[in-house]
Amino acid sequence: MIIRGDEPEQVRLIKKLYKPGNYFMQGNEAVAYGAIFAGCRFYAGYPITPSSEIAETMARELPKLGGYYLQMEDEIGSIAAMVGASWTGFKVMTATAGPGFSLMQENLGYAVMTETPLVLVDVQRSGPSTGQATKGAQGDFFQARWGTHGDHPIVAVSPTSGQDAFWETIRAFNIAEKLRTPVVVLFDGVLAHTREQIRIPDVEEVEIAYRKLPANEEEARLPFGDPHGDGVPPMPLFGHGYFTHVTGSTHKENGLRDVYTPEVHDRLVRRIHRKIEQNRDVYEKYEEHFADDAEILVVSWGVTARPALGAVLKAREEGIKAGLFVPKTVHPFPGERMKQLGKKVRAVLVAEMNLGQMILEVQRFVNDDVLLKGVNKIGGVPLTVEEILREIRGVA
Amino acid sequence: MAKEIYSKYPLIKYLRKEALPTALCPGCGGGTVLNAFANAVDGLKIDPKDLVVVSGIGCSAWIASPYFLADTLHTTHGRAIAFATGVKVGLPDKKVVVISGDGDLASIGGNHLLHAARRNIDITVILVNNMIYGMTGGQVAPTTPFGAKTTTSPYRNIEHPLNISETVAAAGASYVARWTTAHVYQLIESIKKALQVKGFSLVEVVSQCPVQFGRRNRMKEPAEMLRWFLKNSVPVSKAKKMKPEELEGKFVIGEFVNRERPEFVTELNKLIDEVQEHFGLKGE
Ligand SMILES: Cc1ncc(C[n+]2csc(CCOP(=O)(O)OP(=O)(O)O)c2C)c(N)n1
Ligand code: SF4
């Protein structure tokens, strides 16, 4: 059984269940509905604040669509079950927060190595450790990038509002399917629990992608080959009689383990990197506001991008030439665009709810003669327009 | 040479030839387990296209993945059952089998083992209990007998071994049996039963690791280990009448449970049906 999400029966069910229009809902619910519209019909998870409403929404809605909600015994089991289900053809998702994200890291690496599409939503909360368990934060920027071991690429997207969360979750699924890779959604506890107006579109307005399947027996026999030159192997699903072997160990194009030949490891891991590098158009996304003529550029992401926009608008009213750059796909970082913008500005302020993480990525792309400064706040309360504006004025 | 031996083996059609010869040490019980599994599949005339075999990490994890010619998923250490859970939900009509070691399934993966048994998901687990961590060089395992020597219990093991079969039976599995590699025919029959049971089934195989366990416990030869198993095996029925002191160091063999209980994926699908019915969502 394979449910893609775009079969007539699924479209009929979605149309019947979710009338297009404006709803008042939480960011977490928006993530869940995004997943449903993207075709996710398998969710495995373990409850953790501030992500639990995603699981609750999926548990309530998925059975209506013929989909599966599994509450596993822990986060390790959750991502493991997702990988298993993905190899049977399901689009799969889980949601968690910092501690659960830490537990998922080993199998996130497994998903990278076995090129298994899945979506992992990390509703960032305050840490380290249990920290302020119920409060939002943006402290997992690098956990998403470097949490698992070895040389690996990763794609992570980060929504800036509840509405955005709906669409970014769909985009995360599409990237995962197109590139046969896990995708992390870096959400946060503030937006997750903020209720606001969210428009649910007609299902026909949603473009949904599906993984490439083998075109013939030959392609099916090379589950880790590159027959199309785009670095993305077609995925021979389990249960179709292909006798596919999948392992997290270094493997050849046919899937069989070879951990002794240096070239085999080199070829595999470089291809997995190349697949991400050469398909930038599939995932690269950023937003700009007044960036073209800005002298002071605010760079921000996720929840903080909203007060950052407020601050930039206010600064403009005061005659300060401020602009805003918001990476929506945060990994791989939109470095080329950052470099271009960095050449034109006098100062760059990086606003985030942590002690300075994305700023390290920004730093790689701006010259030394640009004043680079972090606008940081921790403690579970988001940065305000005033706080960011004050910093803009300070460098104006 | 190896190729010639394999070509005379009647069940070779079930093996992934390009992955042979296996990486198992000569005399390892893993070969017996693979043979028993292939025999059970052959005996039941299961089409390998209807099988998905999942394993974790360890020597025993290699027994069927990659060597068995089916869809095979070689996962992370300890997590095979959780991966298999996702596979079973996606492919409820296929037989999903987990073959892995005692360290993998009962130590690091103990939590998944218990919860899969509790859910009673229709997965067959063949747990190879060689009482040691073979692959990592013979360290103490949660199944190592009290008093045995290993590289990390060089003086003697002071921890009590976990009784895996009893634990899994108590957790709610539909079928649980234990044999040793010296009870090949009973083992094949149990694997057959386990594959046919609708629910969670566990076949624990006490197996010899002459290289890492035997060598350090005065049983260098595989045959010595098999004789040790035979001499100390006690059928479940007899064990019930014995005192705990008398059972110290014995291998209780046979069927622990064989019962019907609602199965997880069936229940999931029933629930979906009910929900769709309730909300009037059934297609015309
Ligand atoms: C997370 C993690 N921890 C530790 C290891 C190292 N490791 C590999 S195999 C193994 C033990 C396997 O023992 P068992 O399952 O009993 O299999 P055997 O080799 O004895 O057949 C360990 C600890 C690992 N691969 N992953
Ligand atoms: S180390 Fe032990 S368990 Fe591993 S293959 Fe050798 S004999 Fe078998």
XYZ file of C-alpha atoms and ligand atoms in Angstrom:
714
model
C 0.000 0.000 0.000
C 1.419 3.342 -0.991
C -0.351 6.568 -0.220
C 1.175 9.490 -2.076
C -1.280 12.096 -0.906
C -2.238 13.154 -4.418
C -4.397 10.174 -5.383
C -8.017 11.080 -6.232
C -9.225 9.363 -3.055
C -6.855 11.405 -0.881
C -7.784 14.624 -2.672
C -11.451 13.816 -2.122
C -10.867 13.212 1.587
C -8.877 16.418 2.040
C -11.506 18.460 0.217
C -14.198 16.958 2.378
C -12.334 17.417 5.648
C -10.563 20.737 5.290
C -12.513 23.536 3.683
C -10.281 26.300 2.344
C -10.443 29.447 4.427
C -9.069 31.267 7.401
C -8.721 29.475 10.682
C -7.502 30.553 14.078
C -4.893 28.007 15.058
C -1.555 27.306 16.664
C 1.704 27.157 14.763
C 1.978 23.499 15.726
C -1.388 22.747 14.148
C -0.269 24.582 11.005
C 2.747 22.255 10.802
C 0.482 19.223 11.117
C -1.925 20.440 8.421
C 1.021 21.297 6.185
C 2.239 17.721 6.547
C -1.208 16.362 5.746
C -1.494 18.507 2.603
C 2.008 17.418 1.575
C 0.899 13.797 1.662
C 2.318 12.641 5.002
C 0.392 9.538 6.063
C 2.772 8.119 8.656
C 3.740 9.842 11.864
C 5.829 8.237 14.607
C 6.701 10.278 17.653
C 7.191 10.681 21.358
C 5.580 13.583 23.217
C 7.684 16.553 24.284
C 6.842 20.175 24.970
C 6.511 22.407 22.980
C 5.916 20.031 20.068
C 3.148 17.788 21.411
C 0.227 19.435 19.612
C 1.742 18.312 16.328
C 1.466 14.696 17.497
C -2.009 15.310 18.892
C -3.239 16.817 15.633
C -1.747 13.975 13.615
C -3.259 11.356 15.961
C -6.665 12.956 15.453
C -6.495 13.630 11.708
C -4.410 10.849 10.161
C -6.903 7.998 10.722
C -9.549 10.032 8.901
C -7.263 9.976 5.867
C -6.341 6.323 6.190
C -2.964 7.342 7.632
C -1.034 6.036 10.598
C -0.144 7.626 13.921
C 2.301 5.655 16.047
C 3.336 6.699 19.495
C 6.663 4.977 19.919
C 8.487 4.190 23.154
C 11.029 6.963 22.630
C 12.501 9.300 20.035
C 15.068 6.787 18.843
C 12.289 4.349 18.032
C 10.260 7.101 16.398
C 12.826 8.026 13.786
C 13.699 4.355 13.301
C 10.061 3.515 12.537
C 9.913 6.462 10.141
C 12.877 5.169 8.174
C 11.282 1.715 7.968
C 7.975 3.207 6.825
C 9.663 5.494 4.297
C 11.215 2.451 2.599
C 7.702 1.093 2.091
C 6.715 4.302 0.280
C 5.151 6.480 2.947
C 5.889 10.155 3.358
C 6.821 10.287 7.020
C 7.218 12.895 9.732
C 8.024 13.245 13.405
C 8.151 16.272 15.670
C 10.241 16.766 18.766
C 12.207 19.327 20.775
C 15.839 19.638 21.887
C 16.287 16.534 24.081
C 14.355 14.349 21.638
C 16.299 15.836 18.735
C 19.518 14.813 20.502
C 18.252 11.236 20.764
C 17.340 11.152 17.086
C 20.740 12.182 15.840
C 22.212 8.726 15.248
C 19.303 7.677 13.061
C 19.220 11.060 11.356
C 22.730 10.192 10.193
C 21.425 6.783 9.153
C 18.746 8.482 7.051
C 21.395 10.676 5.401
C 23.585 7.652 4.629
C 20.733 5.489 3.349
C 19.138 8.447 1.519
C 15.774 8.015 3.164
C 13.266 10.840 2.721
C 11.754 12.005 6.014
C 10.773 15.232 7.736
C 11.911 15.919 11.278
C 10.369 18.938 12.976
C 12.412 20.301 15.866
C 10.319 22.726 17.871
C 13.266 24.432 19.510
C 13.037 25.025 23.214
C 15.344 26.539 25.770
C 18.373 24.491 26.835
C 20.943 23.083 27.469
C 19.355 19.960 28.905
C 15.848 20.386 30.269
C 16.515 24.127 30.535
C 13.242 26.020 30.418
C 11.283 23.133 29.006
C 8.202 25.137 28.059
C 9.969 28.138 26.534
C 10.945 28.797 22.979
C 14.485 29.355 21.728
C 16.660 29.161 18.633
C 19.521 27.199 20.087
C 19.508 24.150 17.792
C 20.873 25.844 14.683
C 24.085 23.850 14.842
C 22.541 20.735 16.315
C 20.622 20.499 13.062
C 23.828 20.953 11.100
C 26.335 18.943 13.090
C 24.332 16.857 15.536
C 25.112 13.519 13.961
C 28.586 12.196 13.242
C 30.740 12.085 10.156
C 30.877 14.217 7.046
C 27.345 14.731 5.930
C 25.185 17.335 4.271
C 21.874 18.406 5.791
C 18.943 20.486 4.640
C 17.067 22.514 7.258
C 14.259 24.995 6.731
C 12.899 27.454 9.277
C 9.443 29.078 9.199
C 8.837 32.611 10.484
C 5.135 32.433 11.357
C 2.274 29.995 11.755
C 1.154 30.580 8.171
C 4.698 30.156 6.986
C 4.965 26.928 8.992
C 2.133 25.450 6.935
C 3.929 26.160 3.653
C 7.455 25.473 4.853
C 6.406 22.041 6.101
C 5.075 21.257 2.634
C 8.304 22.562 1.143
C 10.304 20.367 3.542
C 8.438 17.291 2.275
C 9.014 18.280 -1.330
C 12.743 18.757 -0.763
C 12.966 15.430 1.085
C 11.209 13.644 -1.768
C 13.074 15.347 -4.611
C 16.503 14.819 -3.069
C 15.832 11.522 -1.230
C 17.139 12.969 1.981
C 16.001 13.824 5.512
C 14.938 17.441 5.993
C 14.862 19.224 9.338
C 12.260 21.882 10.092
C 13.672 24.244 12.707
C 10.542 25.612 14.305
C 10.374 27.132 17.791
C 8.261 27.063 20.929
C 7.078 30.655 20.554
C 5.499 30.286 17.115
C 4.439 26.737 17.938
C 2.122 28.012 20.646
C 1.085 31.327 19.119
C -2.460 31.293 17.807
C -3.049 33.398 14.743
C -5.028 33.496 11.565
C -3.902 30.820 9.188
C -5.281 30.297 5.729
C -5.841 26.716 4.644
C -5.706 26.645 0.845
C -7.527 24.453 -1.594
C -5.613 21.215 -1.995
C -5.164 22.008 -5.700
C -3.117 25.096 -4.831
C -0.522 22.857 -3.224
C 2.248 21.511 -5.370
C 3.454 18.197 -4.041
C 6.497 16.222 -5.067
C 7.107 12.516 -4.899
C 10.332 10.529 -4.857
C 11.795 9.179 -8.050
C 11.096 5.450 -8.428
C 13.218 3.110 -10.545
C 12.256 3.244 -14.207
C 13.367 -0.340 -14.847
C 14.948 -3.415 -13.243
C 18.420 -2.107 -13.868
C 17.817 1.094 -11.928
C 16.181 -0.923 -9.163
C 19.306 -3.020 -8.842
C 21.369 0.089 -8.085
C 19.528 1.745 -5.194
C 22.533 3.984 -4.555
C 23.601 4.719 -8.102
C 23.289 7.949 -10.010
C 21.655 7.053 -13.334
C 20.358 10.561 -13.994
C 23.493 12.473 -13.080
C 21.669 14.621 -10.568
C 23.117 12.703 -7.621
C 19.665 11.431 -6.662
C 19.198 7.658 -7.022
C 15.704 6.351 -7.758
C 14.363 4.601 -4.642
C 13.372 0.933 -5.025
C 10.719 0.525 -2.362
C 10.468 -2.573 -0.183
C 7.834 -5.123 -1.038
C 8.224 -4.899 -4.821
C 10.448 -7.928 -5.226
C 13.640 -6.004 -5.927
C 15.580 -7.647 -3.060
C 17.013 -4.330 -2.002
C 19.704 -4.231 0.670
C 19.902 -1.082 2.758
C 22.667 -0.461 5.262
C 24.078 2.500 7.159
C 27.531 1.049 6.583
C 29.482 2.269 3.605
C 27.957 0.589 0.579
C 28.417 0.256 -3.118
C 25.883 1.396 -5.694
C 24.118 -1.966 -5.378
C 23.668 -1.435 -1.637
C 26.146 -4.081 -0.510
C 28.506 -3.177 2.256
C 32.135 -2.410 1.493
C 33.861 -0.722 4.365
C 37.407 -1.501 3.338
C 37.842 0.176 -0.031
C 38.662 3.858 0.454
C 37.304 4.756 -2.994
C 33.903 3.259 -2.237
C 33.485 5.410 0.860
C 34.830 8.453 -0.909
C 32.528 7.980 -3.880
C 29.417 7.426 -1.761
C 29.891 10.251 0.715
C 30.961 12.743 -1.940
C 27.937 11.886 -4.060
C 25.631 12.422 -1.092
C 27.241 15.849 -0.642
C 27.134 16.615 -4.345
C 23.467 15.708 -4.493
C 22.757 18.525 -2.055
C 25.274 21.008 -3.492
C 24.236 20.668 -7.119
C 20.513 20.930 -6.420
C 20.503 24.288 -4.684
C 17.517 25.405 -6.763
C 15.435 22.698 -5.087
C 15.857 24.101 -1.601
C 17.543 27.520 -1.537
C 15.148 30.145 -0.245
C 15.444 33.472 1.503
C 13.408 36.603 1.985
C 14.598 40.184 1.621
C 13.059 43.440 2.733
C 14.705 46.725 1.683
C 17.947 44.804 1.304
C 18.932 46.354 -2.049
C 19.723 49.831 -0.802
C 20.351 48.974 2.839
C 23.352 50.347 4.694
C 22.539 48.375 7.804
C 21.443 44.831 7.204
C 19.620 42.823 9.816
C 19.950 39.077 9.312
C 17.453 36.983 11.177
C 15.623 33.656 11.008
C 12.612 31.839 12.368
C 10.595 33.516 15.082
C 13.001 36.452 15.367
C 12.524 37.481 11.749
C 9.162 39.002 12.703
C 10.290 41.568 15.289
C 13.322 42.097 13.041
C 11.020 43.178 10.202
C 9.140 45.443 12.616
C 12.421 47.047 13.656
C 13.535 47.558 10.059
C 10.208 49.185 9.143
C 10.477 51.534 12.122
C 14.073 52.347 11.299
C 13.042 53.242 7.741
C 10.392 55.590 9.175
C 13.193 57.279 11.081
C 15.196 57.654 7.882
C 17.716 54.910 8.665
C 18.546 52.791 5.633
C 17.992 49.417 7.234
C 17.192 46.161 5.462
C 16.406 42.589 6.372
C 17.704 39.253 5.091
C 15.906 36.093 6.228
C 17.278 32.691 5.197
C 14.288 30.351 5.006
C 16.459 27.378 4.205
C 19.093 27.825 6.875
C 21.239 24.807 5.917
C 22.927 24.868 3.475
C 23.272 28.576 4.218
C 22.486 30.960 1.338
C 26.104 32.111 1.407
C 26.338 33.468 -2.124
C 23.490 35.922 -1.595
C 24.836 36.803 1.842
C 28.178 37.627 0.260
C 26.577 39.940 -2.324
C 24.565 41.765 0.309
C 27.536 41.934 2.654
C 29.504 43.892 0.056
C 26.945 46.688 -0.034
C 26.394 47.339 3.655
C 28.213 49.060 6.470
C 26.898 46.942 9.312
C 25.280 43.547 9.749
C 23.212 42.752 12.810
C 22.306 39.111 13.378
C 19.222 38.792 15.581
C 18.449 35.395 17.102
C 17.130 33.813 20.315
C 20.432 32.304 21.384
C 23.902 33.495 22.310
C 25.046 33.654 18.699
C 24.807 30.751 16.263
C 23.717 31.822 12.785
C 26.078 34.753 13.174
C 28.961 32.302 12.718
C 27.591 31.332 9.300
C 27.078 35.014 8.390
C 30.633 35.773 9.465
C 31.969 33.377 6.840
C 30.444 35.528 4.107
C 31.033 39.148 5.130
C 34.278 41.060 4.874
C 36.240 42.272 7.871
C 35.468 45.934 7.141
C 31.776 45.333 7.835
C 30.663 45.881 11.403
C 29.188 42.532 12.471
C 27.201 42.334 15.670
C 24.862 39.833 17.287
C 21.532 40.841 18.794
C 20.909 38.028 21.179
C 18.479 37.157 23.899
C 17.925 34.001 25.913
C 15.529 33.225 28.745
C 12.534 32.092 26.765
C 11.140 35.505 25.803
C 11.523 36.552 22.156
C 13.370 39.659 21.063
C 11.099 42.676 20.694
C 10.911 45.248 17.902
C 12.227 47.864 20.357
C 15.248 45.769 21.333
C 16.303 45.228 17.741
C 15.535 48.831 16.755
C 17.751 50.068 19.577
C 20.650 48.078 18.122
C 19.965 49.428 14.609
C 19.990 52.979 15.941
C 23.202 52.181 17.782
C 25.066 51.497 14.545
C 23.240 54.058 12.378
C 36.673 -23.149 -2.602
C 33.957 -21.415 -0.632
C 31.951 -20.948 -3.825
C 32.098 -24.698 -4.497
C 30.838 -25.543 -1.038
C 27.998 -23.100 -1.382
C 27.029 -24.363 -4.811
C 26.348 -27.799 -3.310
C 24.084 -26.271 -0.702
C 20.461 -26.872 -1.730
C 19.152 -23.690 -0.147
C 21.681 -21.493 -1.947
C 18.793 -19.964 -3.902
C 17.811 -18.084 -0.748
C 21.204 -16.441 -0.387
C 22.625 -13.296 -1.929
C 25.496 -14.910 -3.799
C 27.473 -11.748 -4.387
C 27.668 -11.227 -0.625
C 29.189 -14.672 0.051
C 31.181 -16.063 1.712
C 29.788 -14.879 5.022
C 31.940 -12.952 7.445
C 31.123 -15.314 10.317
C 33.979 -17.205 12.012
C 34.246 -20.935 11.300
C 32.137 -22.786 13.849
C 29.971 -19.789 14.710
C 26.381 -20.640 15.587
C 25.247 -17.919 13.207
C 25.564 -20.346 10.295
C 23.188 -22.774 11.985
C 20.669 -19.991 12.533
C 20.833 -18.887 8.890
C 20.413 -22.493 7.805
C 17.452 -23.017 10.139
C 15.802 -19.819 8.919
C 16.284 -20.770 5.253
C 14.858 -24.221 6.024
C 11.818 -22.711 7.720
C 11.190 -20.345 4.801
C 11.613 -23.238 2.380
C 9.408 -25.530 4.448
C 6.600 -22.994 4.524
C 7.139 -22.174 0.846
C 7.329 -18.496 1.609
C 8.236 -16.480 -1.465
C 11.257 -14.356 -0.462
C 9.495 -11.489 -2.236
C 7.055 -11.573 0.652
C 9.801 -11.192 3.247
C 11.529 -8.168 4.700
C 14.427 -8.971 7.013
C 15.674 -6.325 9.418
C 18.719 -6.463 11.671
C 20.755 -4.243 13.945
C 24.511 -4.254 14.421
C 26.658 -7.183 15.539
C 27.856 -10.518 14.117
C 24.372 -11.989 14.475
C 22.891 -9.011 12.648
C 24.748 -10.123 9.529
C 23.167 -13.564 9.505
C 20.309 -12.546 7.268
C 21.190 -9.060 6.198
C 22.896 -9.014 3.722
C 23.101 -12.799 3.220
C 19.419 -13.630 2.823
C 18.043 -12.749 -0.592
C 15.040 -10.607 0.319
C 14.505 -6.932 1.016
C 16.965 -6.453 3.875
C 17.416 -3.498 6.186
C 20.612 -3.369 8.224
C 19.982 -0.653 10.778
C 21.655 1.024 13.742
C 22.695 -0.879 16.872
C 19.681 -1.855 18.960
C 16.973 -0.336 16.809
C 16.060 -3.116 14.388
C 12.643 -3.771 15.924
C 11.686 -0.112 15.787
C 12.682 0.073 12.100
C 10.752 -3.152 11.501
C 7.681 -1.603 13.133
C 7.570 1.066 10.441
C 8.091 -1.539 7.727
C 5.254 -3.710 9.046
C 2.792 -0.816 9.111
C 3.667 -0.047 5.488
C 3.634 -3.690 4.352
C 1.111 -5.480 6.562
C 0.835 -8.395 4.137
C 4.547 -9.189 4.143
C 6.401 -11.249 6.720
C 8.700 -8.931 8.626
C 11.518 -10.737 10.387
C 14.198 -9.382 12.687
C 17.368 -11.427 13.129
C 19.952 -9.980 15.476
C 22.051 -10.534 18.588
C 21.245 -10.548 22.280
C 23.294 -7.421 22.889
C 21.579 -5.660 20.030
C 18.000 -6.679 20.802
C 17.970 -7.116 24.566
C 20.543 -4.634 25.835
C 20.654 -1.409 23.832
C 17.406 -2.405 22.128
C 15.660 -3.823 25.190
C 13.094 -1.064 25.293
C 11.966 -1.660 21.716
C 11.802 -5.415 22.334
C 9.477 -5.005 25.321
C 7.223 -2.517 23.623
C 6.917 -4.473 20.403
C 5.868 -7.488 22.488
C 3.413 -5.326 24.427
C 1.876 -3.962 21.199
C 1.904 -7.478 19.820
C 2.916 -6.276 16.384
C 3.164 -9.089 13.841
C 6.949 -9.305 13.599
C 9.057 -12.439 14.036
C 12.240 -11.900 16.017
C 15.020 -14.468 15.909
C 17.309 -13.454 18.731
C 20.732 -15.034 18.652
C 21.923 -15.280 22.226
C 25.649 -16.022 22.235
C 25.980 -14.626 25.745
C 28.584 -12.089 24.697
C 29.302 -9.084 22.496
C 30.960 -10.913 19.665
C 31.604 -8.220 17.133
C 33.213 -5.736 19.507
C 35.627 -8.307 20.878
C 34.007 -10.325 23.631
C 32.793 -7.883 26.247
C 30.309 -8.833 28.960
C 26.653 -8.856 27.831
C 23.406 -8.776 29.795
C 23.117 -12.477 28.938
C 26.608 -13.511 30.054
C 26.279 -16.287 32.676
C 27.034 -15.358 36.270
C 30.696 -16.081 36.908
C 31.770 -16.244 33.229
C 34.873 -14.490 31.957
C 34.856 -11.877 29.238
C 37.220 -9.078 28.212
C 35.364 -6.641 30.453
C 34.711 -9.122 33.236
C 38.229 -10.565 33.259
C 37.933 -11.867 36.835
C 34.325 -13.092 36.604
C 30.906 -11.713 35.756
C 29.099 -10.554 38.895
C 25.883 -9.549 37.132
C 22.884 -11.835 36.666
C 21.886 -12.678 33.116
C 18.593 -11.501 31.705
C 16.078 -14.228 30.978
C 15.006 -12.854 27.614
C 12.291 -15.352 26.687
C 10.522 -15.089 30.024
C 10.712 -11.314 29.939
C 9.279 -11.079 26.431
C 6.564 -13.594 27.273
C 5.600 -11.500 30.284
C 5.555 -8.378 28.115
C 2.764 -9.838 25.996
C 4.184 -11.616 22.945
C 1.975 -14.083 21.101
C 4.651 -16.709 20.689
C 7.940 -17.276 22.524
C 10.292 -20.228 22.225
C 13.900 -20.916 23.116
C 16.242 -23.484 21.619
C 19.959 -23.864 21.280
C 21.988 -24.430 18.109
C 22.198 -28.060 19.249
C 18.423 -28.405 18.746
C 18.279 -27.676 15.040
C 15.059 -29.499 14.115
C 13.100 -28.067 17.023
C 14.510 -24.674 16.108
C 13.294 -24.936 12.512
C 9.834 -25.985 13.695
C 9.677 -23.056 16.110
C 10.758 -20.566 13.449
C 8.016 -21.955 11.215
C 5.452 -21.524 13.961
C 6.706 -18.053 14.744
C 6.438 -17.036 11.090
C 2.820 -18.195 11.015
C 1.689 -16.657 14.277
C -0.324 -13.454 13.870
C 1.359 -11.312 16.494
C 4.744 -10.731 18.031
C 6.871 -13.852 18.076
C 10.316 -14.419 19.510
C 12.573 -17.369 18.937
C 15.605 -17.142 21.176
C 18.514 -19.240 19.973
C 21.287 -19.933 22.451
C 24.242 -20.011 20.111
C 27.951 -20.679 20.266
C 30.573 -18.011 19.846
C 33.683 -20.134 20.156
C 35.932 -17.216 19.294
C 34.916 -14.658 21.875
C 33.028 -16.675 24.493
C 34.262 -20.237 24.219
C 37.930 -19.351 24.122
C 37.739 -17.506 27.427
C 35.571 -20.096 29.145
C 37.429 -23.321 28.420
C 35.381 -24.246 25.327
C 37.572 -23.345 22.391
C 35.962 -25.868 20.069
C 32.456 -25.225 18.741
C 31.546 -28.844 19.531
C 32.441 -28.336 23.185
C 29.960 -25.509 23.354
C 27.264 -27.610 21.696
C 27.878 -30.399 24.213
C 27.592 -27.836 27.014
C 24.211 -26.733 25.611
C 22.935 -30.317 25.303
C 24.064 -31.338 28.758
C 22.481 -28.346 30.456
C 19.220 -28.006 28.530
C 16.023 -28.498 30.479
C 12.578 -28.612 28.812
C 10.157 -25.902 29.979
C 7.707 -28.470 31.343
C 10.364 -30.027 33.550
C 11.788 -26.651 34.573
C 8.409 -25.657 35.993
C 8.819 -28.304 38.666
C 12.389 -27.335 39.522
C 13.633 -24.947 42.176
C 15.440 -21.731 41.124
C 18.722 -23.071 42.612
C 18.451 -26.186 40.472
C 17.936 -24.073 37.367
C 21.035 -21.975 37.946
C 23.216 -22.216 34.833
C 20.647 -24.294 32.901
C 19.153 -23.509 29.481
C 15.387 -23.842 29.677
C 14.208 -24.814 26.201
C 10.861 -25.174 24.483
C 7.802 -23.015 24.008
C 7.088 -20.411 26.650
C 3.841 -19.048 25.226
C 1.671 -19.620 22.207
C -1.506 -17.586 22.417
C -3.825 -15.314 20.492
C -4.015 -11.629 21.293
C -5.208 -8.681 19.192
C -2.415 -7.707 16.798
C -1.198 -4.128 16.487
C -1.368 -3.382 12.751
C -4.718 -5.156 12.442
C -6.031 -3.028 15.287
C -4.589 0.114 13.691
C -6.402 -0.642 10.457
C -9.611 -1.486 12.318
C -9.379 1.836 14.107
C -8.899 3.697 10.818
C -11.981 1.939 9.415
C -14.053 2.897 12.441
C -12.895 6.500 12.340
C -13.614 6.825 8.614
C -17.002 5.233 9.129
C -17.784 7.533 12.052
C -16.946 10.691 10.121
C -18.719 9.493 6.978
C -15.494 9.429 4.986
C -15.794 6.077 3.280
C -15.568 6.265 -0.503
C -18.678 5.695 -2.573
C 25.257 3.030 19.470
C 26.274 1.974 19.343
N 26.939 1.557 20.442
C 27.883 0.596 20.325
C 28.159 0.026 19.133
C 29.231 -1.036 19.039
N 28.722 -2.402 18.860
C 28.693 -2.973 17.651
S 28.152 -4.567 17.676
C 27.982 -4.494 19.358
C 27.556 -5.690 20.148
C 26.826 -6.700 19.391
O 26.496 -7.723 20.262
P 25.364 -8.717 19.937
O 24.150 -8.023 19.518
O 25.235 -9.656 21.078
O 25.898 -9.429 18.634
P 27.073 -10.466 18.407
O 28.173 -9.681 17.751
O 27.468 -11.018 19.723
O 26.454 -11.441 17.523
C 28.325 -3.243 19.858
C 28.310 -2.903 21.278
C 27.455 0.489 18.010
N 27.648 0.000 16.783
N 26.515 1.451 18.153
S 32.970 -13.464 16.969
Fe 31.636 -15.058 17.751
S 29.579 -14.430 17.171
Fe 31.009 -13.252 15.922
S 31.204 -14.453 14.044
Fe 32.858 -15.061 15.399
S 32.080 -16.814 16.489
Fe 30.331 -15.808 15.586
